[in-house]
Every structure is written in structure tokens, then in C-alpha cells.
Amino acid sequence: MWFTALAPLIWGSTYLVTTELLPADRPLLAATVRALPAGLVLLLFVRKLPRGAWRWRAVVLAVLNIGAFFPLLFLSAYRLPGGVSAIVAALQPFVAAGLGYPLLRLVPNPRMLAAGIVGLGGVTLVVLRATATIDGVGLAAGAAGTLIMATGTVLGRRWGAPPEGLFALTSWQLAIGGALLLPVTLAFEGLPAALTGRNVLGFGYLSVFGAILAYSLWFRGVTRLQPTQVSMLGLLSPVMAATLGWIVLDQALGGWQLVGAALALGAVGVGALSPARPRRPAVALLD
């Protein structure tokens, strides 16, 4: 579980990197560069392609976790204040809990749901600003991304890991998702005339750390932990984002924000250690 927790901590830096290092207003380009090079590098390393049912499963997971989620994530990051975007993303544990009931026959643990509510309140205290403005497109993108990522998490837990291993699963998703994004990016955004050194540094960080490392750890957790446990770890991302804003951008953290951080971290600990219960099967009346 603790290795899985490193993934949202790394992703907490996405907003900072997007606003400070990447070219402005290019969510499709950011999504493509984050996914495709990392997927191809991992694919060359594992040298294994999906077989059998995993041919279509890999495509479904790639579309959900990469091809659809990445553009929505960056669109939200470009158009919303980091706090508002983080609060929308923090709803993922509740979405995963709702999807886990029909798809995995799991009944959410009441302690986990209570921890999720406390954690959401903590995240709100950490990142919400009174001056935050709401962009409708950014808000819709964040909400859609939360739903899509939760669906991918639940399906990943339902299907488990392929015989080829977790690195192969990660490479398939990043490569397929990036390949699907490439023509869309070229058609709607095109390529920038030039890239600065800061742009290259930002893209490199998102590809190596935000994709290869973080998603390898995340998919490892998805196949071993229950969806609500994995989703609860996502509350670490906005806390990390606020911490980086304090350290790098000199954004002051007030007393209520520190209280919110403590609540969010406590909720992660309680919720991640409170697995859902299998739903009891109906009693057969006739043999």
C-alpha cells in the first residue's frame, strides 16, 4: 500500500509542473507527451504484447486511464485553480465505492466512507481559496476525469494482472493511450513552433516520473488492493500540491490549512486500512 501511495504524491506535482514548465493551453500535447514516450520505452523493455482477452481489456483500460483521463486532467489543470481541481478529484473514493458495489460485489466499509467524508473536508480546507473562480469547462473536465479514473480503477481490480506482469500492463496502457491521443493532438493542437528548456524539463518529468514510475506503482496497487483503498490514497495528491505551492511558490499555509492537511492524512490512513466487505450472496431457496 505504501508503494502505491507514492503515485498520488508524485501526481501532486502535476499542477505545479503544468503551470510553471509546460507550454500554455496545450492539454492534448501534455497528455500525449506524458503517455506515448513512456509507453514505448516500457514496451521495448518488456517486449510482450497482450494476448487473448487482454487484447481488448488493455484497450479498454488504456482508453479510460490514459486516453480519456490524461486530456481531462490537463484541461482541468489549465482552466481551474489547483484547489478546485483537487477537490473534484478527491471525490474519487466515493465514485469507486459506488461502482465497486455492482461490479465487484463489494459493500463499502462504513468506516471508510466516514474517513472519505473527513478527508474531503480536509482537502477542502487545504486547497480551496475564497477567491477561487469556477470555469464551467474545467469543472466538467475534472468531474468527467474523476468518473473515468474511478471506473478504470474498479475494472483494473476486477480483471487483476495479466500473465505478462504489471510492467507489461503499464506499458500497454501508456502506449495504446498515447497512440490514440497522437492523431487527435496533431489535428486539434498541432506541435509548438519551439520548446524552451523549461518545457523539455517539464515534459521529461511528467513522462519519467509522472507516467513510468507513478503508473507502475499505481497499477501494482490497483491489482492488489480494493478500489476504495486505492482511491483513498488519491487524497494525498492535493495535499502534496498545496505543500509544493508553499515550498516552491511561497504560498503561505494558514492554520486551517494545516488542520485540513492533518484531517486528510488521517483519513487516508483510516480509509486505506478499511477494506470493503464482499456482498453476501442471496440464500438459495431451492437446490
PDB file of C-alpha atoms in Angstrom:
ATOM      1  CA  MET A   1       0.000   0.000   0.000  1.00  0.00           C
ATOM      2  CA  TRP A   2       2.785   2.434   0.871  1.00  0.00           C
ATOM      3  CA  PHE A   3       4.415   1.982  -2.554  1.00  0.00           C
ATOM      4  CA  THR A   4       1.041   2.753  -4.150  1.00  0.00           C
ATOM      5  CA  ALA A   5       0.849   5.931  -2.058  1.00  0.00           C
ATOM      6  CA  LEU A   6       3.954   7.252  -3.842  1.00  0.00           C
ATOM      7  CA  ALA A   7       1.963   7.577  -7.087  1.00  0.00           C
ATOM      8  CA  PRO A   8      -0.521  10.273  -5.922  1.00  0.00           C
ATOM      9  CA  LEU A   9       2.329  12.051  -4.150  1.00  0.00           C
ATOM     10  CA  ILE A  10       4.134  12.291  -7.486  1.00  0.00           C
ATOM     11  CA  TRP A  11       0.931  13.318  -9.256  1.00  0.00           C
ATOM     12  CA  GLY A  12       0.521  16.118  -6.720  1.00  0.00           C
ATOM     13  CA  SER A  13       3.279  17.901  -8.611  1.00  0.00           C
ATOM     14  CA  THR A  14       1.347  17.837 -11.919  1.00  0.00           C
ATOM     15  CA  TYR A  15      -0.398  21.181 -11.357  1.00  0.00           C
ATOM     16  CA  LEU A  16       2.874  22.921 -10.471  1.00  0.00           C
ATOM     17  CA  VAL A  17       4.712  21.438 -13.463  1.00  0.00           C
ATOM     18  CA  THR A  18       1.812  22.234 -15.808  1.00  0.00           C
ATOM     19  CA  THR A  19       1.566  25.890 -14.849  1.00  0.00           C
ATOM     20  CA  GLU A  20       5.283  26.593 -14.386  1.00  0.00           C
ATOM     21  CA  LEU A  21       7.066  24.488 -17.016  1.00  0.00           C
ATOM     22  CA  LEU A  22       4.735  23.428 -19.839  1.00  0.00           C
ATOM     23  CA  PRO A  23       3.597  25.484 -22.865  1.00  0.00           C
ATOM     24  CA  ALA A  24       0.370  27.326 -22.153  1.00  0.00           C
ATOM     25  CA  ASP A  25      -3.039  25.909 -23.089  1.00  0.00           C
ATOM     26  CA  ARG A  26      -1.936  22.609 -24.633  1.00  0.00           C
ATOM     27  CA  PRO A  27      -3.698  19.853 -22.664  1.00  0.00           C
ATOM     28  CA  LEU A  28      -3.666  17.345 -25.548  1.00  0.00           C
ATOM     29  CA  LEU A  29       0.040  17.831 -26.178  1.00  0.00           C
ATOM     30  CA  ALA A  30       0.801  17.467 -22.472  1.00  0.00           C
ATOM     31  CA  ALA A  31      -1.266  14.281 -22.286  1.00  0.00           C
ATOM     32  CA  THR A  32       0.351  12.765 -25.375  1.00  0.00           C
ATOM     33  CA  VAL A  33       3.939  13.543 -24.401  1.00  0.00           C
ATOM     34  CA  ARG A  34       3.315  12.243 -20.896  1.00  0.00           C
ATOM     35  CA  ALA A  35       1.977   8.900 -22.161  1.00  0.00           C
ATOM     36  CA  LEU A  36       3.419   7.868 -25.523  1.00  0.00           C
ATOM     37  CA  PRO A  37       7.222   8.075 -24.980  1.00  0.00           C
ATOM     38  CA  ALA A  38       6.888   6.380 -21.572  1.00  0.00           C
ATOM     39  CA  GLY A  39       4.720   3.612 -23.040  1.00  0.00           C
ATOM     40  CA  LEU A  40       7.106   2.942 -25.918  1.00  0.00           C
ATOM     41  CA  VAL A  41      10.141   2.821 -23.600  1.00  0.00           C
ATOM     42  CA  LEU A  42       8.407   0.346 -21.286  1.00  0.00           C
ATOM     43  CA  LEU A  43       7.170  -1.706 -24.246  1.00  0.00           C
ATOM     44  CA  LEU A  44      10.718  -2.021 -25.606  1.00  0.00           C
ATOM     45  CA  PHE A  45      11.826  -3.121 -22.157  1.00  0.00           C
ATOM     46  CA  VAL A  46       9.162  -5.797 -21.515  1.00  0.00           C
ATOM     47  CA  ARG A  47       8.872  -6.967 -25.178  1.00  0.00           C
ATOM     48  CA  LYS A  48       5.474  -8.550 -24.546  1.00  0.00           C
ATOM     49  CA  LEU A  49       2.135  -7.882 -26.236  1.00  0.00           C
ATOM     50  CA  PRO A  50      -1.323  -8.638 -24.837  1.00  0.00           C
ATOM     51  CA  ARG A  51      -2.866 -11.990 -25.688  1.00  0.00           C
ATOM     52  CA  GLY A  52      -6.339 -13.467 -25.514  1.00  0.00           C
ATOM     53  CA  ALA A  53      -8.862 -11.436 -23.515  1.00  0.00           C
ATOM     54  CA  TRP A  54      -6.153  -8.973 -22.563  1.00  0.00           C
ATOM     55  CA  ARG A  55      -6.131  -7.612 -26.106  1.00  0.00           C
ATOM     56  CA  TRP A  56      -9.465  -5.865 -25.568  1.00  0.00           C
ATOM     57  CA  ARG A  57      -9.004  -5.366 -21.828  1.00  0.00           C
ATOM     58  CA  ALA A  58      -5.767  -3.464 -22.435  1.00  0.00           C
ATOM     59  CA  VAL A  59      -7.545  -1.199 -24.924  1.00  0.00           C
ATOM     60  CA  VAL A  60     -10.425  -0.506 -22.526  1.00  0.00           C
ATOM     61  CA  LEU A  61      -8.077   0.324 -19.648  1.00  0.00           C
ATOM     62  CA  ALA A  62      -5.853   2.416 -21.927  1.00  0.00           C
ATOM     63  CA  VAL A  63      -8.807   4.485 -23.113  1.00  0.00           C
ATOM     64  CA  LEU A  64     -10.092   5.042 -19.570  1.00  0.00           C
ATOM     65  CA  ASN A  65      -6.852   5.530 -17.612  1.00  0.00           C
ATOM     66  CA  ILE A  66      -4.792   7.278 -20.292  1.00  0.00           C
ATOM     67  CA  GLY A  67      -6.554   8.278 -23.495  1.00  0.00           C
ATOM     68  CA  ALA A  68      -9.557   9.920 -21.823  1.00  0.00           C
ATOM     69  CA  PHE A  69      -8.258  10.729 -18.344  1.00  0.00           C
ATOM     70  CA  PHE A  70      -4.993  12.477 -19.288  1.00  0.00           C
ATOM     71  CA  PRO A  71      -6.536  15.188 -21.534  1.00  0.00           C
ATOM     72  CA  LEU A  72      -9.280  15.838 -18.967  1.00  0.00           C
ATOM     73  CA  LEU A  73      -6.696  16.082 -16.193  1.00  0.00           C
ATOM     74  CA  PHE A  74      -4.608  18.668 -18.026  1.00  0.00           C
ATOM     75  CA  LEU A  75      -7.654  20.592 -19.272  1.00  0.00           C
ATOM     76  CA  SER A  76      -8.808  20.862 -15.673  1.00  0.00           C
ATOM     77  CA  ALA A  77      -5.309  21.869 -14.522  1.00  0.00           C
ATOM     78  CA  TYR A  78      -5.103  24.620 -17.154  1.00  0.00           C
ATOM     79  CA  ARG A  79      -8.575  26.073 -16.584  1.00  0.00           C
ATOM     80  CA  LEU A  80      -9.226  25.644 -12.849  1.00  0.00           C
ATOM     81  CA  PRO A  81      -7.398  26.847  -9.759  1.00  0.00           C
ATOM     82  CA  GLY A  82      -5.475  23.927  -8.309  1.00  0.00           C
ATOM     83  CA  GLY A  83      -7.674  23.831  -5.220  1.00  0.00           C
ATOM     84  CA  VAL A  84     -10.952  23.464  -7.083  1.00  0.00           C
ATOM     85  CA  SER A  85      -9.495  20.815  -9.392  1.00  0.00           C
ATOM     86  CA  ALA A  86      -8.129  18.889  -6.411  1.00  0.00           C
ATOM     87  CA  ILE A  87     -11.467  18.922  -4.585  1.00  0.00           C
ATOM     88  CA  VAL A  88     -13.230  17.458  -7.631  1.00  0.00           C
ATOM     89  CA  ALA A  89     -10.566  14.746  -7.892  1.00  0.00           C
ATOM     90  CA  ALA A  90     -10.926  13.995  -4.173  1.00  0.00           C
ATOM     91  CA  LEU A  91     -14.455  12.697  -4.843  1.00  0.00           C
ATOM     92  CA  GLN A  92     -12.974   9.604  -6.495  1.00  0.00           C
ATOM     93  CA  PRO A  93     -13.218   7.326  -3.405  1.00  0.00           C
ATOM     94  CA  PHE A  94     -16.984   7.794  -3.326  1.00  0.00           C
ATOM     95  CA  VAL A  95     -17.324   7.121  -7.059  1.00  0.00           C
ATOM     96  CA  ALA A  96     -15.150   3.999  -6.744  1.00  0.00           C
ATOM     97  CA  ALA A  97     -17.218   2.820  -3.784  1.00  0.00           C
ATOM     98  CA  GLY A  98     -20.420   3.238  -5.796  1.00  0.00           C
ATOM     99  CA  LEU A  99     -19.021   1.364  -8.803  1.00  0.00           C
ATOM    100  CA  GLY A 100     -17.461  -1.350  -6.653  1.00  0.00           C
ATOM    101  CA  TYR A 101     -20.869  -2.499  -5.419  1.00  0.00           C
ATOM    102  CA  PRO A 102     -22.341  -3.634  -8.771  1.00  0.00           C
ATOM    103  CA  LEU A 103     -19.066  -4.560 -10.498  1.00  0.00           C
ATOM    104  CA  LEU A 104     -17.136  -6.254  -7.687  1.00  0.00           C
ATOM    105  CA  ARG A 105     -19.963  -7.130  -5.262  1.00  0.00           C
ATOM    106  CA  LEU A 106     -18.200  -5.161  -2.523  1.00  0.00           C
ATOM    107  CA  VAL A 107     -20.096  -3.364   0.238  1.00  0.00           C
ATOM    108  CA  PRO A 108     -18.225  -0.201   1.311  1.00  0.00           C
ATOM    109  CA  ASN A 109     -16.966  -0.254   4.873  1.00  0.00           C
ATOM    110  CA  PRO A 110     -18.810   2.471   6.878  1.00  0.00           C
ATOM    111  CA  ARG A 111     -15.513   3.478   8.468  1.00  0.00           C
ATOM    112  CA  MET A 112     -14.039   4.001   5.000  1.00  0.00           C
ATOM    113  CA  LEU A 113     -16.974   6.170   3.911  1.00  0.00           C
ATOM    114  CA  ALA A 114     -16.702   8.248   7.087  1.00  0.00           C
ATOM    115  CA  ALA A 115     -12.964   8.625   6.510  1.00  0.00           C
ATOM    116  CA  GLY A 116     -13.658   9.709   2.926  1.00  0.00           C
ATOM    117  CA  ILE A 117     -16.018  12.469   4.102  1.00  0.00           C
ATOM    118  CA  VAL A 118     -13.488  13.671   6.672  1.00  0.00           C
ATOM    119  CA  GLY A 119     -10.712  13.509   4.069  1.00  0.00           C
ATOM    120  CA  LEU A 120     -12.755  15.506   1.561  1.00  0.00           C
ATOM    121  CA  GLY A 121     -13.350  18.152   4.217  1.00  0.00           C
ATOM    122  CA  GLY A 122      -9.645  18.207   4.969  1.00  0.00           C
ATOM    123  CA  VAL A 123      -8.749  18.622   1.313  1.00  0.00           C
ATOM    124  CA  THR A 124     -11.246  21.480   1.066  1.00  0.00           C
ATOM    125  CA  LEU A 125      -9.552  23.262   3.963  1.00  0.00           C
ATOM    126  CA  VAL A 126      -6.128  22.738   2.424  1.00  0.00           C
ATOM    127  CA  VAL A 127      -6.680  23.939  -1.113  1.00  0.00           C
ATOM    128  CA  LEU A 128      -9.873  25.975  -1.504  1.00  0.00           C
ATOM    129  CA  ARG A 129      -9.425  29.719  -1.775  1.00  0.00           C
ATOM    130  CA  ALA A 130     -12.125  32.300  -1.201  1.00  0.00           C
ATOM    131  CA  THR A 131     -11.027  33.959  -4.453  1.00  0.00           C
ATOM    132  CA  ALA A 132     -11.285  30.752  -6.489  1.00  0.00           C
ATOM    133  CA  THR A 133     -13.129  31.218  -9.768  1.00  0.00           C
ATOM    134  CA  ILE A 134     -15.107  28.412 -11.361  1.00  0.00           C
ATOM    135  CA  ASP A 135     -14.663  27.688 -15.061  1.00  0.00           C
ATOM    136  CA  GLY A 136     -17.501  25.524 -16.378  1.00  0.00           C
ATOM    137  CA  VAL A 137     -15.391  23.645 -18.929  1.00  0.00           C
ATOM    138  CA  GLY A 138     -12.643  22.986 -16.411  1.00  0.00           C
ATOM    139  CA  LEU A 139     -15.134  21.816 -13.792  1.00  0.00           C
ATOM    140  CA  ALA A 140     -16.828  19.450 -16.263  1.00  0.00           C
ATOM    141  CA  ALA A 141     -13.427  18.090 -17.325  1.00  0.00           C
ATOM    142  CA  GLY A 142     -12.430  17.472 -13.710  1.00  0.00           C
ATOM    143  CA  ALA A 143     -15.705  15.704 -12.905  1.00  0.00           C
ATOM    144  CA  ALA A 144     -15.525  13.536 -16.030  1.00  0.00           C
ATOM    145  CA  GLY A 145     -11.903  12.673 -15.278  1.00  0.00           C
ATOM    146  CA  THR A 146     -12.812  11.610 -11.745  1.00  0.00           C
ATOM    147  CA  LEU A 147     -15.574   9.307 -13.013  1.00  0.00           C
ATOM    148  CA  ILE A 148     -13.362   7.815 -15.729  1.00  0.00           C
ATOM    149  CA  MET A 149     -10.384   7.212 -13.415  1.00  0.00           C
ATOM    150  CA  ALA A 150     -12.617   5.561 -10.808  1.00  0.00           C
ATOM    151  CA  THR A 151     -14.086   3.291 -13.496  1.00  0.00           C
ATOM    152  CA  GLY A 152     -10.605   2.298 -14.650  1.00  0.00           C
ATOM    153  CA  THR A 153      -9.590   1.580 -11.056  1.00  0.00           C
ATOM    154  CA  VAL A 154     -12.584  -0.697 -10.452  1.00  0.00           C
ATOM    155  CA  LEU A 155     -12.131  -2.569 -13.747  1.00  0.00           C
ATOM    156  CA  GLY A 156      -8.417  -2.964 -13.055  1.00  0.00           C
ATOM    157  CA  ARG A 157      -9.219  -4.605  -9.732  1.00  0.00           C
ATOM    158  CA  ARG A 158     -11.871  -6.813 -11.363  1.00  0.00           C
ATOM    159  CA  TRP A 159      -9.503  -8.098 -14.062  1.00  0.00           C
ATOM    160  CA  GLY A 160      -6.319  -8.244 -11.992  1.00  0.00           C
ATOM    161  CA  ALA A 161      -2.882  -8.513 -13.579  1.00  0.00           C
ATOM    162  CA  PRO A 162      -2.181 -10.289 -16.900  1.00  0.00           C
ATOM    163  CA  PRO A 163       0.187 -13.273 -17.062  1.00  0.00           C
ATOM    164  CA  GLU A 164       2.789 -10.990 -18.668  1.00  0.00           C
ATOM    165  CA  GLY A 165       3.057  -8.934 -15.472  1.00  0.00           C
ATOM    166  CA  LEU A 166       2.403  -5.421 -14.207  1.00  0.00           C
ATOM    167  CA  PHE A 167       5.129  -3.683 -16.213  1.00  0.00           C
ATOM    168  CA  ALA A 168       3.609  -5.113 -19.374  1.00  0.00           C
ATOM    169  CA  LEU A 169       0.157  -3.887 -18.309  1.00  0.00           C
ATOM    170  CA  THR A 170       1.552  -0.409 -17.647  1.00  0.00           C
ATOM    171  CA  SER A 171       3.372  -0.315 -20.994  1.00  0.00           C
ATOM    172  CA  TRP A 172       0.266  -1.410 -22.914  1.00  0.00           C
ATOM    173  CA  GLN A 173      -1.918   1.255 -21.373  1.00  0.00           C
ATOM    174  CA  LEU A 174       0.563   4.104 -21.822  1.00  0.00           C
ATOM    175  CA  ALA A 175       1.485   3.079 -25.393  1.00  0.00           C
ATOM    176  CA  ILE A 176      -2.096   2.460 -26.576  1.00  0.00           C
ATOM    177  CA  GLY A 177      -3.447   5.546 -24.841  1.00  0.00           C
ATOM    178  CA  GLY A 178      -0.631   7.723 -26.190  1.00  0.00           C
ATOM    179  CA  ALA A 179      -1.047   6.325 -29.716  1.00  0.00           C
ATOM    180  CA  LEU A 180      -4.763   7.153 -29.626  1.00  0.00           C
ATOM    181  CA  LEU A 181      -4.019  10.677 -28.431  1.00  0.00           C
ATOM    182  CA  LEU A 182      -1.341  11.458 -31.038  1.00  0.00           C
ATOM    183  CA  PRO A 183      -3.587  11.990 -34.098  1.00  0.00           C
ATOM    184  CA  VAL A 184      -6.104  13.924 -32.020  1.00  0.00           C
ATOM    185  CA  THR A 185      -3.326  16.201 -30.772  1.00  0.00           C
ATOM    186  CA  LEU A 186      -1.956  16.796 -34.269  1.00  0.00           C
ATOM    187  CA  ALA A 187      -5.445  17.527 -35.611  1.00  0.00           C
ATOM    188  CA  PHE A 188      -6.624  19.944 -32.909  1.00  0.00           C
ATOM    189  CA  GLU A 189      -3.485  21.486 -31.369  1.00  0.00           C
ATOM    190  CA  GLY A 190      -0.564  20.713 -33.631  1.00  0.00           C
ATOM    191  CA  LEU A 191       3.029  20.962 -32.478  1.00  0.00           C
ATOM    192  CA  PRO A 192       4.554  24.105 -30.932  1.00  0.00           C
ATOM    193  CA  ALA A 193       6.947  26.102 -33.084  1.00  0.00           C
ATOM    194  CA  ALA A 194       9.671  25.735 -30.464  1.00  0.00           C
ATOM    195  CA  LEU A 195      10.214  24.309 -26.996  1.00  0.00           C
ATOM    196  CA  THR A 196      12.178  26.000 -24.253  1.00  0.00           C
ATOM    197  CA  GLY A 197      14.477  24.203 -21.856  1.00  0.00           C
ATOM    198  CA  ARG A 198      11.793  24.538 -19.178  1.00  0.00           C
ATOM    199  CA  ASN A 199       9.255  22.874 -21.469  1.00  0.00           C
ATOM    200  CA  VAL A 200      11.583  19.935 -22.141  1.00  0.00           C
ATOM    201  CA  LEU A 201      12.282  19.577 -18.421  1.00  0.00           C
ATOM    202  CA  GLY A 202       8.563  19.601 -17.625  1.00  0.00           C
ATOM    203  CA  PHE A 203       7.656  17.052 -20.293  1.00  0.00           C
ATOM    204  CA  GLY A 204      10.559  14.823 -19.250  1.00  0.00           C
ATOM    205  CA  TYR A 205       9.489  14.893 -15.619  1.00  0.00           C
ATOM    206  CA  LEU A 206       5.881  14.050 -16.418  1.00  0.00           C
ATOM    207  CA  SER A 207       6.910  11.196 -18.711  1.00  0.00           C
ATOM    208  CA  VAL A 208       9.555   9.558 -16.486  1.00  0.00           C
ATOM    209  CA  PHE A 209       8.188  10.204 -13.008  1.00  0.00           C
ATOM    210  CA  GLY A 210       4.529  11.050 -13.629  1.00  0.00           C
ATOM    211  CA  ALA A 211       3.977   8.168 -16.068  1.00  0.00           C
ATOM    212  CA  ILE A 212       6.576   5.367 -15.945  1.00  0.00           C
ATOM    213  CA  LEU A 213       7.271   5.375 -12.205  1.00  0.00           C
ATOM    214  CA  ALA A 214       3.923   6.560 -10.839  1.00  0.00           C
ATOM    215  CA  TYR A 215       1.709   4.374 -13.026  1.00  0.00           C
ATOM    216  CA  SER A 216       3.836   1.288 -12.442  1.00  0.00           C
ATOM    217  CA  LEU A 217       3.291   1.763  -8.708  1.00  0.00           C
ATOM    218  CA  TRP A 218      -0.385   2.658  -9.163  1.00  0.00           C
ATOM    219  CA  PHE A 219      -1.357  -0.316 -11.332  1.00  0.00           C
ATOM    220  CA  ARG A 220       0.515  -2.571  -8.907  1.00  0.00           C
ATOM    221  CA  GLY A 221      -1.766  -1.296  -6.169  1.00  0.00           C
ATOM    222  CA  VAL A 222      -4.887  -1.451  -8.353  1.00  0.00           C
ATOM    223  CA  THR A 223      -4.426  -5.181  -8.917  1.00  0.00           C
ATOM    224  CA  ARG A 224      -3.666  -5.938  -5.236  1.00  0.00           C
ATOM    225  CA  LEU A 225      -5.806  -3.534  -3.209  1.00  0.00           C
ATOM    226  CA  GLN A 226      -9.525  -2.861  -3.238  1.00  0.00           C
ATOM    227  CA  PRO A 227     -10.700   0.124  -5.324  1.00  0.00           C
ATOM    228  CA  THR A 228     -11.851   2.194  -2.361  1.00  0.00           C
ATOM    229  CA  GLN A 229      -8.485   1.714  -0.660  1.00  0.00           C
ATOM    230  CA  VAL A 230      -6.604   2.787  -3.774  1.00  0.00           C
ATOM    231  CA  SER A 231      -8.888   5.770  -4.348  1.00  0.00           C
ATOM    232  CA  MET A 232      -8.460   6.947  -0.753  1.00  0.00           C
ATOM    233  CA  LEU A 233      -4.747   7.288  -1.432  1.00  0.00           C
ATOM    234  CA  GLY A 234      -5.654   9.858  -4.086  1.00  0.00           C
ATOM    235  CA  LEU A 235      -6.368  12.343  -1.286  1.00  0.00           C
ATOM    236  CA  LEU A 236      -2.594  12.619  -0.882  1.00  0.00           C
ATOM    237  CA  SER A 237      -2.307  14.346  -4.260  1.00  0.00           C
ATOM    238  CA  PRO A 238      -3.942  17.710  -3.361  1.00  0.00           C
ATOM    239  CA  VAL A 239      -2.098  17.781  -0.032  1.00  0.00           C
ATOM    240  CA  MET A 240       1.185  17.385  -1.923  1.00  0.00           C
ATOM    241  CA  ALA A 241       0.104  20.062  -4.404  1.00  0.00           C
ATOM    242  CA  ALA A 242      -0.536  22.525  -1.577  1.00  0.00           C
ATOM    243  CA  THR A 243       2.780  21.627   0.067  1.00  0.00           C
ATOM    244  CA  LEU A 244       4.696  22.226  -3.167  1.00  0.00           C
ATOM    245  CA  GLY A 245       2.913  25.540  -3.604  1.00  0.00           C
ATOM    246  CA  TRP A 246       4.095  26.509  -0.117  1.00  0.00           C
ATOM    247  CA  ILE A 247       7.694  25.386  -0.720  1.00  0.00           C
ATOM    248  CA  VAL A 248       8.233  26.362  -4.359  1.00  0.00           C
ATOM    249  CA  LEU A 249       5.802  29.226  -4.964  1.00  0.00           C
ATOM    250  CA  ASP A 250       5.940  30.677  -1.447  1.00  0.00           C
ATOM    251  CA  GLN A 251       2.177  30.271  -0.961  1.00  0.00           C
ATOM    252  CA  ALA A 252       1.518  30.627   2.751  1.00  0.00           C
ATOM    253  CA  LEU A 253      -0.339  27.869   4.603  1.00  0.00           C
ATOM    254  CA  GLY A 254      -2.662  29.116   7.330  1.00  0.00           C
ATOM    255  CA  GLY A 255      -3.808  27.374  10.462  1.00  0.00           C
ATOM    256  CA  TRP A 256      -6.974  25.954   8.915  1.00  0.00           C
ATOM    257  CA  GLN A 257      -4.956  24.574   6.007  1.00  0.00           C
ATOM    258  CA  LEU A 258      -2.659  22.759   8.416  1.00  0.00           C
ATOM    259  CA  VAL A 259      -5.717  21.348  10.194  1.00  0.00           C
ATOM    260  CA  GLY A 260      -7.107  20.241   6.821  1.00  0.00           C
ATOM    261  CA  ALA A 261      -3.838  18.521   5.911  1.00  0.00           C
ATOM    262  CA  ALA A 262      -3.897  16.612   9.198  1.00  0.00           C
ATOM    263  CA  LEU A 263      -7.520  15.541   8.586  1.00  0.00           C
ATOM    264  CA  ALA A 264      -6.770  14.421   5.025  1.00  0.00           C
ATOM    265  CA  LEU A 265      -3.700  12.424   6.027  1.00  0.00           C
ATOM    266  CA  GLY A 266      -5.578  10.821   8.926  1.00  0.00           C
ATOM    267  CA  ALA A 267      -8.474   9.929   6.629  1.00  0.00           C
ATOM    268  CA  VAL A 268      -6.088   8.293   4.165  1.00  0.00           C
ATOM    269  CA  GLY A 269      -4.649   6.137   6.925  1.00  0.00           C
ATOM    270  CA  VAL A 270      -8.058   5.077   8.248  1.00  0.00           C
ATOM    271  CA  GLY A 271      -9.715   4.597   4.864  1.00  0.00           C
ATOM    272  CA  ALA A 272      -6.855   2.718   3.241  1.00  0.00           C
ATOM    273  CA  LEU A 273      -6.835   0.251   6.134  1.00  0.00           C
ATOM    274  CA  SER A 274     -10.632  -0.288   5.962  1.00  0.00           C
ATOM    275  CA  PRO A 275     -11.310  -2.675   3.064  1.00  0.00           C
ATOM    276  CA  ALA A 276     -14.788  -3.184   1.694  1.00  0.00           C
ATOM    277  CA  ARG A 277     -16.676  -6.358   2.586  1.00  0.00           C
ATOM    278  CA  PRO A 278     -17.829  -8.895  -0.026  1.00  0.00           C
ATOM    279  CA  ARG A 279     -21.567  -8.697  -0.519  1.00  0.00           C
ATOM    280  CA  ARG A 280     -23.364 -11.664   0.976  1.00  0.00           C
ATOM    281  CA  PRO A 281     -24.889 -13.892  -1.692  1.00  0.00           C
ATOM    282  CA  ALA A 282     -28.626 -14.406  -1.666  1.00  0.00           C
ATOM    283  CA  VAL A 283     -29.765 -17.589   0.096  1.00  0.00           C
ATOM    284  CA  ALA A 284     -30.926 -20.205  -2.388  1.00  0.00           C
ATOM    285  CA  LEU A 285     -34.497 -21.350  -1.717  1.00  0.00           C
ATOM    286  CA  LEU A 286     -34.259 -24.400  -3.953  1.00  0.00           C
ATOM    287  CA  ASP A 287     -31.296 -26.679  -4.555  1.00  0.00           C
TER     288      ASP A 287
END
